[in-house]
JSON list of C-alpha atoms in Angstrom, two decimals:
[
{"chain": "A", "resi": 1, "resn": "LYS", "atom": "CA", "xyz": [2.28, -7.41, -15.15]},
{"chain": "A", "resi": 2, "resn": "ILE", "atom": "CA", "xyz": [1.04, -3.82, -15.02]},
{"chain": "A", "resi": 3, "resn": "THR", "atom": "CA", "xyz": [-2.69, -3.25, -15.39]},
{"chain": "A", "resi": 4, "resn": "LYS", "atom": "CA", "xyz": [-4.51, -0.02, -16.27]},
{"chain": "A", "resi": 5, "resn": "ILE", "atom": "CA", "xyz": [-4.99, 0.72, -12.58]},
{"chain": "A", "resi": 6, "resn": "GLY", "atom": "CA", "xyz": [-1.27, 0.14, -11.99]},
{"chain": "A", "resi": 7, "resn": "GLU", "atom": "CA", "xyz": [-0.38, 2.52, -14.82]},
{"chain": "A", "resi": 8, "resn": "TRP", "atom": "CA", "xyz": [-2.77, 5.17, -13.47]},
{"chain": "A", "resi": 9, "resn": "ILE", "atom": "CA", "xyz": [-1.32, 4.96, -9.97]},
{"chain": "A", "resi": 10, "resn": "LYS", "atom": "CA", "xyz": [2.29, 5.00, -11.21]},
{"chain": "A", "resi": 11, "resn": "ASN", "atom": "CA", "xyz": [1.38, 8.11, -13.22]},
{"chain": "A", "resi": 12, "resn": "TRP", "atom": "CA", "xyz": [0.68, 10.15, -10.06]},
{"chain": "A", "resi": 13, "resn": "LEU", "atom": "CA", "xyz": [2.86, 8.18, -7.66]},
{"chain": "A", "resi": 14, "resn": "GLY", "atom": "CA", "xyz": [6.02, 8.51, -9.76]},
{"chain": "A", "resi": 15, "resn": "GLU", "atom": "CA", "xyz": [8.05, 6.28, -12.02]},
{"chain": "A", "resi": 16, "resn": "ASP", "atom": "CA", "xyz": [10.24, 5.09, -9.12]},
{"chain": "A", "resi": 17, "resn": "ALA", "atom": "CA", "xyz": [7.22, 3.37, -7.53]},
{"chain": "A", "resi": 18, "resn": "THR", "atom": "CA", "xyz": [7.54, -0.39, -7.35]},
{"chain": "A", "resi": 19, "resn": "ILE", "atom": "CA", "xyz": [4.58, -2.67, -8.03]},
{"chain": "A", "resi": 20, "resn": "LEU", "atom": "CA", "xyz": [4.92, -5.63, -5.70]},
{"chain": "A", "resi": 21, "resn": "GLU", "atom": "CA", "xyz": [4.10, -9.16, -6.77]},
{"chain": "A", "resi": 22, "resn": "PRO", "atom": "CA", "xyz": [3.23, -11.71, -4.02]},
{"chain": "A", "resi": 23, "resn": "GLU", "atom": "CA", "xyz": [6.80, -13.06, -3.99]},
{"chain": "A", "resi": 24, "resn": "ASP", "atom": "CA", "xyz": [8.04, -9.49, -3.27]},
{"chain": "A", "resi": 25, "resn": "TRP", "atom": "CA", "xyz": [5.87, -8.96, -0.17]},
{"chain": "A", "resi": 26, "resn": "PHE", "atom": "CA", "xyz": [8.36, -10.55, 2.23]},
{"chain": "A", "resi": 27, "resn": "GLU", "atom": "CA", "xyz": [11.59, -8.80, 1.23]},
{"chain": "A", "resi": 28, "resn": "LEU", "atom": "CA", "xyz": [11.15, -5.93, -1.21]},
{"chain": "A", "resi": 29, "resn": "GLY", "atom": "CA", "xyz": [7.96, -4.85, 0.56]},
{"chain": "A", "resi": 30, "resn": "HIS", "atom": "CA", "xyz": [10.04, -4.58, 3.75]},
{"chain": "A", "resi": 31, "resn": "ASP", "atom": "CA", "xyz": [12.55, -2.30, 1.90]},
{"chain": "A", "resi": 32, "resn": "ILE", "atom": "CA", "xyz": [15.15, -5.08, 1.66]},
{"chain": "A", "resi": 33, "resn": "GLN", "atom": "CA", "xyz": [17.15, -4.44, -1.52]},
{"chain": "A", "resi": 34, "resn": "GLY", "atom": "CA", "xyz": [19.65, -7.24, -0.99]},
{"chain": "A", "resi": 35, "resn": "TYR", "atom": "CA", "xyz": [22.02, -8.67, 1.57]},
{"chain": "A", "resi": 36, "resn": "GLU", "atom": "CA", "xyz": [25.54, -7.81, 2.65]},
{"chain": "A", "resi": 37, "resn": "THR", "atom": "CA", "xyz": [27.97, -9.82, 4.74]},
{"chain": "A", "resi": 38, "resn": "ASP", "atom": "CA", "xyz": [29.28, -8.11, 7.87]},
{"chain": "A", "resi": 39, "resn": "LEU", "atom": "CA", "xyz": [32.72, -8.56, 9.46]},
{"chain": "A", "resi": 40, "resn": "ASP", "atom": "CA", "xyz": [31.54, -11.61, 11.42]},
{"chain": "A", "resi": 41, "resn": "GLY", "atom": "CA", "xyz": [30.27, -13.34, 8.28]},
{"chain": "A", "resi": 42, "resn": "TYR", "atom": "CA", "xyz": [26.56, -12.82, 8.98]},
{"chain": "A", "resi": 43, "resn": "ARG", "atom": "CA", "xyz": [24.14, -11.82, 6.25]},
{"chain": "A", "resi": 44, "resn": "VAL", "atom": "CA", "xyz": [22.71, -8.38, 6.99]},
{"chain": "A", "resi": 45, "resn": "PRO", "atom": "CA", "xyz": [19.83, -6.93, 4.93]},
{"chain": "A", "resi": 46, "resn": "HIS", "atom": "CA", "xyz": [20.53, -3.77, 2.95]},
{"chain": "A", "resi": 47, "resn": "THR", "atom": "CA", "xyz": [17.47, -1.54, 3.15]},
{"chain": "A", "resi": 48, "resn": "GLU", "atom": "CA", "xyz": [16.42, 1.57, 1.24]},
{"chain": "A", "resi": 49, "resn": "LYS", "atom": "CA", "xyz": [13.20, 3.52, 1.58]},
{"chain": "A", "resi": 50, "resn": "GLY", "atom": "CA", "xyz": [10.86, 3.37, -1.37]},
{"chain": "A", "resi": 51, "resn": "THR", "atom": "CA", "xyz": [7.39, 3.82, -2.77]},
{"chain": "A", "resi": 52, "resn": "PHE", "atom": "CA", "xyz": [5.44, 0.59, -3.08]},
{"chain": "A", "resi": 53, "resn": "LEU", "atom": "CA", "xyz": [2.17, -0.37, -4.73]},
{"chain": "A", "resi": 54, "resn": "TRP", "atom": "CA", "xyz": [0.49, -3.47, -3.30]},
{"chain": "A", "resi": 55, "resn": "MET", "atom": "CA", "xyz": [-2.29, -4.97, -5.47]},
{"chain": "A", "resi": 56, "resn": "PRO", "atom": "CA", "xyz": [-3.24, -8.37, -4.02]},
{"chain": "A", "resi": 57, "resn": "PRO", "atom": "CA", "xyz": [-6.14, -10.55, -5.10]},
{"chain": "A", "resi": 58, "resn": "PRO", "atom": "CA", "xyz": [-8.97, -10.24, -2.56]},
{"chain": "A", "resi": 59, "resn": "TRP", "atom": "CA", "xyz": [-8.43, -13.66, -1.01]},
{"chain": "A", "resi": 60, "resn": "ALA", "atom": "CA", "xyz": [-4.76, -12.92, -0.35]},
{"chain": "A", "resi": 61, "resn": "ALA", "atom": "CA", "xyz": [-5.42, -9.44, 1.03]},
{"chain": "A", "resi": 62, "resn": "ARG", "atom": "CA", "xyz": [-5.33, -10.46, 4.70]},
{"chain": "A", "resi": 63, "resn": "ALA", "atom": "CA", "xyz": [-1.88, -12.05, 4.41]},
{"chain": "A", "resi": 64, "resn": "MET", "atom": "CA", "xyz": [-0.63, -9.07, 2.39]},
{"chain": "A", "resi": 65, "resn": "LEU", "atom": "CA", "xyz": [-1.94, -6.58, 4.97]},
{"chain": "A", "resi": 66, "resn": "GLU", "atom": "CA", "xyz": [-0.23, -8.49, 7.78]},
{"chain": "A", "resi": 67, "resn": "GLU", "atom": "CA", "xyz": [3.09, -8.21, 5.92]},
{"chain": "A", "resi": 68, "resn": "LEU", "atom": "CA", "xyz": [2.45, -4.55, 5.13]},
{"chain": "A", "resi": 69, "resn": "ARG", "atom": "CA", "xyz": [1.82, -3.71, 8.77]},
{"chain": "A", "resi": 70, "resn": "LYS", "atom": "CA", "xyz": [5.07, -5.44, 9.77]},
{"chain": "A", "resi": 71, "resn": "ALA", "atom": "CA", "xyz": [6.95, -3.63, 7.00]},
{"chain": "A", "resi": 72, "resn": "ARG", "atom": "CA", "xyz": [5.60, -0.27, 8.06]},
{"chain": "A", "resi": 73, "resn": "ILE", "atom": "CA", "xyz": [6.75, -0.73, 11.64]},
{"chain": "A", "resi": 74, "resn": "LYS", "atom": "CA", "xyz": [10.23, -1.91, 10.59]},
{"chain": "A", "resi": 75, "resn": "GLN", "atom": "CA", "xyz": [10.88, 0.68, 7.86]},
{"chain": "A", "resi": 76, "resn": "GLN", "atom": "CA", "xyz": [8.98, 3.86, 8.67]},
{"chain": "A", "resi": 77, "resn": "GLU", "atom": "CA", "xyz": [10.12, 6.12, 5.82]},
{"chain": "A", "resi": 78, "resn": "SER", "atom": "CA", "xyz": [8.44, 4.34, 2.91]},
{"chain": "A", "resi": 79, "resn": "LEU", "atom": "CA", "xyz": [5.18, 5.23, 1.20]},
{"chain": "A", "resi": 80, "resn": "HIS", "atom": "CA", "xyz": [2.74, 2.38, 0.58]},
{"chain": "A", "resi": 81, "resn": "VAL", "atom": "CA", "xyz": [-0.38, 2.36, -1.62]},
{"chain": "A", "resi": 82, "resn": "VAL", "atom": "CA", "xyz": [-2.80, -0.57, -1.44]},
{"chain": "A", "resi": 83, "resn": "VAL", "atom": "CA", "xyz": [-5.46, -1.35, -4.05]},
{"chain": "A", "resi": 84, "resn": "ILE", "atom": "CA", "xyz": [-7.85, -4.25, -3.48]},
{"chain": "A", "resi": 85, "resn": "PRO", "atom": "CA", "xyz": [-11.06, -5.19, -5.32]},
{"chain": "A", "resi": 86, "resn": "LYS", "atom": "CA", "xyz": [-13.98, -4.95, -2.93]},
{"chain": "A", "resi": 87, "resn": "LEU", "atom": "CA", "xyz": [-14.62, -8.70, -2.65]},
{"chain": "A", "resi": 88, "resn": "ALA", "atom": "CA", "xyz": [-14.43, -10.87, 0.48]},
{"chain": "A", "resi": 89, "resn": "THR", "atom": "CA", "xyz": [-14.23, -7.69, 2.56]},
{"chain": "A", "resi": 90, "resn": "PRO", "atom": "CA", "xyz": [-15.09, -9.31, 5.93]},
{"chain": "A", "resi": 91, "resn": "CYS", "atom": "CA", "xyz": [-11.71, -11.03, 5.77]},
{"chain": "A", "resi": 92, "resn": "TRP", "atom": "CA", "xyz": [-9.57, -7.90, 5.40]},
{"chain": "A", "resi": 93, "resn": "MET", "atom": "CA", "xyz": [-11.44, -4.57, 5.38]},
{"chain": "A", "resi": 94, "resn": "LYS", "atom": "CA", "xyz": [-11.00, -3.78, 9.10]},
{"chain": "A", "resi": 95, "resn": "MET", "atom": "CA", "xyz": [-7.27, -4.42, 8.81]},
{"chain": "A", "resi": 96, "resn": "LEU", "atom": "CA", "xyz": [-7.03, -2.07, 5.79]},
{"chain": "A", "resi": 97, "resn": "PHE", "atom": "CA", "xyz": [-8.77, 0.74, 7.67]},
{"chain": "A", "resi": 98, "resn": "LYS", "atom": "CA", "xyz": [-6.55, 0.25, 10.73]},
{"chain": "A", "resi": 99, "resn": "ALA", "atom": "CA", "xyz": [-3.33, 0.27, 8.71]},
{"chain": "A", "resi": 100, "resn": "SER", "atom": "CA", "xyz": [-4.08, 3.09, 6.26]},
{"chain": "A", "resi": 101, "resn": "ASP", "atom": "CA", "xyz": [-3.95, 6.84, 6.77]},
{"chain": "A", "resi": 102, "resn": "VAL", "atom": "CA", "xyz": [-6.50, 7.43, 3.99]},
{"chain": "A", "resi": 103, "resn": "VAL", "atom": "CA", "xyz": [-8.93, 4.92, 2.44]},
{"chain": "A", "resi": 104, "resn": "PHE", "atom": "CA", "xyz": [-11.24, 5.72, -0.42]},
{"chain": "A", "resi": 105, "resn": "ASP", "atom": "CA", "xyz": [-13.53, 3.90, -2.81]},
{"chain": "A", "resi": 106, "resn": "ILE", "atom": "CA", "xyz": [-13.03, 3.81, -6.59]},
{"chain": "A", "resi": 107, "resn": "PRO", "atom": "CA", "xyz": [-16.25, 2.94, -8.41]},
{"chain": "A", "resi": 108, "resn": "PRO", "atom": "CA", "xyz": [-16.29, 1.05, -11.68]},
{"chain": "A", "resi": 109, "resn": "ASN", "atom": "CA", "xyz": [-16.79, 3.11, -14.84]},
{"chain": "A", "resi": 110, "resn": "THR", "atom": "CA", "xyz": [-13.59, 5.14, -14.63]},
{"chain": "A", "resi": 111, "resn": "PRO", "atom": "CA", "xyz": [-11.03, 5.23, -17.46]},
{"chain": "A", "resi": 112, "resn": "PHE", "atom": "CA", "xyz": [-8.70, 2.86, -15.59]},
{"chain": "A", "resi": 113, "resn": "TRP", "atom": "CA", "xyz": [-11.38, 0.64, -13.98]},
{"chain": "A", "resi": 114, "resn": "THR", "atom": "CA", "xyz": [-14.16, -0.02, -16.47]},
{"chain": "A", "resi": 115, "resn": "LYS", "atom": "CA", "xyz": [-17.77, -0.90, -15.65]},
{"chain": "A", "resi": 116, "resn": "HIS", "atom": "CA", "xyz": [-17.13, -4.45, -16.87]},
{"chain": "A", "resi": 117, "resn": "MET", "atom": "CA", "xyz": [-15.07, -5.03, -13.73]},
{"chain": "A", "resi": 118, "resn": "HIS", "atom": "CA", "xyz": [-18.34, -4.74, -11.74]},
{"chain": "A", "resi": 119, "resn": "GLU", "atom": "CA", "xyz": [-16.89, -4.39, -8.21]},
{"chain": "A", "resi": 120, "resn": "HIS", "atom": "CA", "xyz": [-15.49, -1.27, -6.58]},
{"chain": "A", "resi": 121, "resn": "LEU", "atom": "CA", "xyz": [-11.85, -0.90, -5.59]},
{"chain": "A", "resi": 122, "resn": "LEU", "atom": "CA", "xyz": [-10.65, 0.16, -2.16]},
{"chain": "A", "resi": 123, "resn": "MET", "atom": "CA", "xyz": [-7.46, 2.20, -2.14]},
{"chain": "A", "resi": 124, "resn": "GLY", "atom": "CA", "xyz": [-5.50, 2.79, 1.04]},
{"chain": "A", "resi": 125, "resn": "ILE", "atom": "CA", "xyz": [-2.52, 5.12, 1.36]},
{"chain": "A", "resi": 126, "resn": "LEU", "atom": "CA", "xyz": [0.00, 4.66, 4.15]},
{"chain": "A", "resi": 127, "resn": "PHE", "atom": "CA", "xyz": [2.21, 7.71, 4.46]},
{"chain": "A", "resi": 128, "resn": "PRO", "atom": "CA", "xyz": [5.66, 7.56, 6.08]},
{"chain": "A", "resi": 129, "resn": "PHE", "atom": "CA", "xyz": [5.72, 8.15, 9.82]},
{"chain": "A", "resi": 130, "resn": "CYS", "atom": "CA", "xyz": [6.59, 11.67, 11.00]},
{"chain": "A", "resi": 131, "resn": "ARG", "atom": "CA", "xyz": [9.72, 12.44, 12.97]},
{"chain": "A", "resi": 132, "resn": "CYS", "atom": "CA", "xyz": [7.73, 14.41, 15.59]},
{"chain": "A", "resi": 133, "resn": "GLU", "atom": "CA", "xyz": [4.26, 14.24, 17.11]},
{"chain": "A", "resi": 134, "resn": "PRO", "atom": "CA", "xyz": [1.81, 13.23, 15.77]},
{"chain": "A", "resi": 135, "resn": "TRP", "atom": "CA", "xyz": [3.86, 10.27, 14.57]},
{"chain": "A", "resi": 136, "resn": "CYS", "atom": "CA", "xyz": [1.14, 9.10, 12.22]},
{"chain": "A", "resi": 137, "resn": "ILE", "atom": "CA", "xyz": [-1.04, 11.54, 10.30]},
{"chain": "A", "resi": 138, "resn": "SER", "atom": "CA", "xyz": [-4.17, 9.38, 10.16]},
{"chain": "A", "resi": 139, "resn": "GLY", "atom": "CA", "xyz": [-7.03, 11.03, 11.99]},
{"chain": "A", "resi": 140, "resn": "THR", "atom": "CA", "xyz": [-5.64, 14.56, 11.69]},
{"chain": "A", "resi": 141, "resn": "PRO", "atom": "CA", "xyz": [-7.87, 17.33, 10.30]},
{"chain": "A", "resi": 142, "resn": "LYS", "atom": "CA", "xyz": [-5.82, 17.70, 7.12]},
{"chain": "A", "resi": 143, "resn": "VAL", "atom": "CA", "xyz": [-6.17, 13.99, 6.33]},
{"chain": "A", "resi": 144, "resn": "HIS", "atom": "CA", "xyz": [-9.93, 14.20, 6.88]},
{"chain": "A", "resi": 145, "resn": "GLN", "atom": "CA", "xyz": [-10.02, 17.14, 4.46]},
{"chain": "A", "resi": 146, "resn": "VAL", "atom": "CA", "xyz": [-8.07, 15.14, 1.84]},
{"chain": "A", "resi": 147, "resn": "HIS", "atom": "CA", "xyz": [-10.43, 12.20, 2.32]},
{"chain": "A", "resi": 148, "resn": "ARG", "atom": "CA", "xyz": [-13.51, 14.39, 1.82]},
{"chain": "A", "resi": 149, "resn": "THR", "atom": "CA", "xyz": [-11.99, 16.01, -1.28]},
{"chain": "A", "resi": 150, "resn": "VAL", "atom": "CA", "xyz": [-11.01, 12.69, -2.87]},
{"chain": "A", "resi": 151, "resn": "GLN", "atom": "CA", "xyz": [-14.41, 11.08, -2.25]},
{"chain": "A", "resi": 152, "resn": "LYS", "atom": "CA", "xyz": [-16.30, 13.85, -4.12]}
]
């Protein structure tokens, strides 16, 4: 089920972006596209990098963020975008800020998130890891500049 916010994000993220449902968090969210059998008869996961949109309900956000952090360590070339309504934040907000390279607030009363929704959205973007130092771009001056520009 794609919502207005999902359509808006897919518009700038690209049509190849995958919106993950809770049942997808444990395999597709980890870039597992299927399984192959090796010469010894063992099932081996077939992985491909991708662009993923995670939109959990607020009470499932902590479990989703735990899976996302595992997925990011295992498959470091994927782009992840997280959108969570700003409810029950003590349960998951610290984890979102630790995992994300950029986090920003989306207020209600936008074309894709109407004022009838009442609560703000938090959006976190987790960029792929770099192949050289700094391995992760969070905290770099360019990311701070992007954050300031987006929040205006």
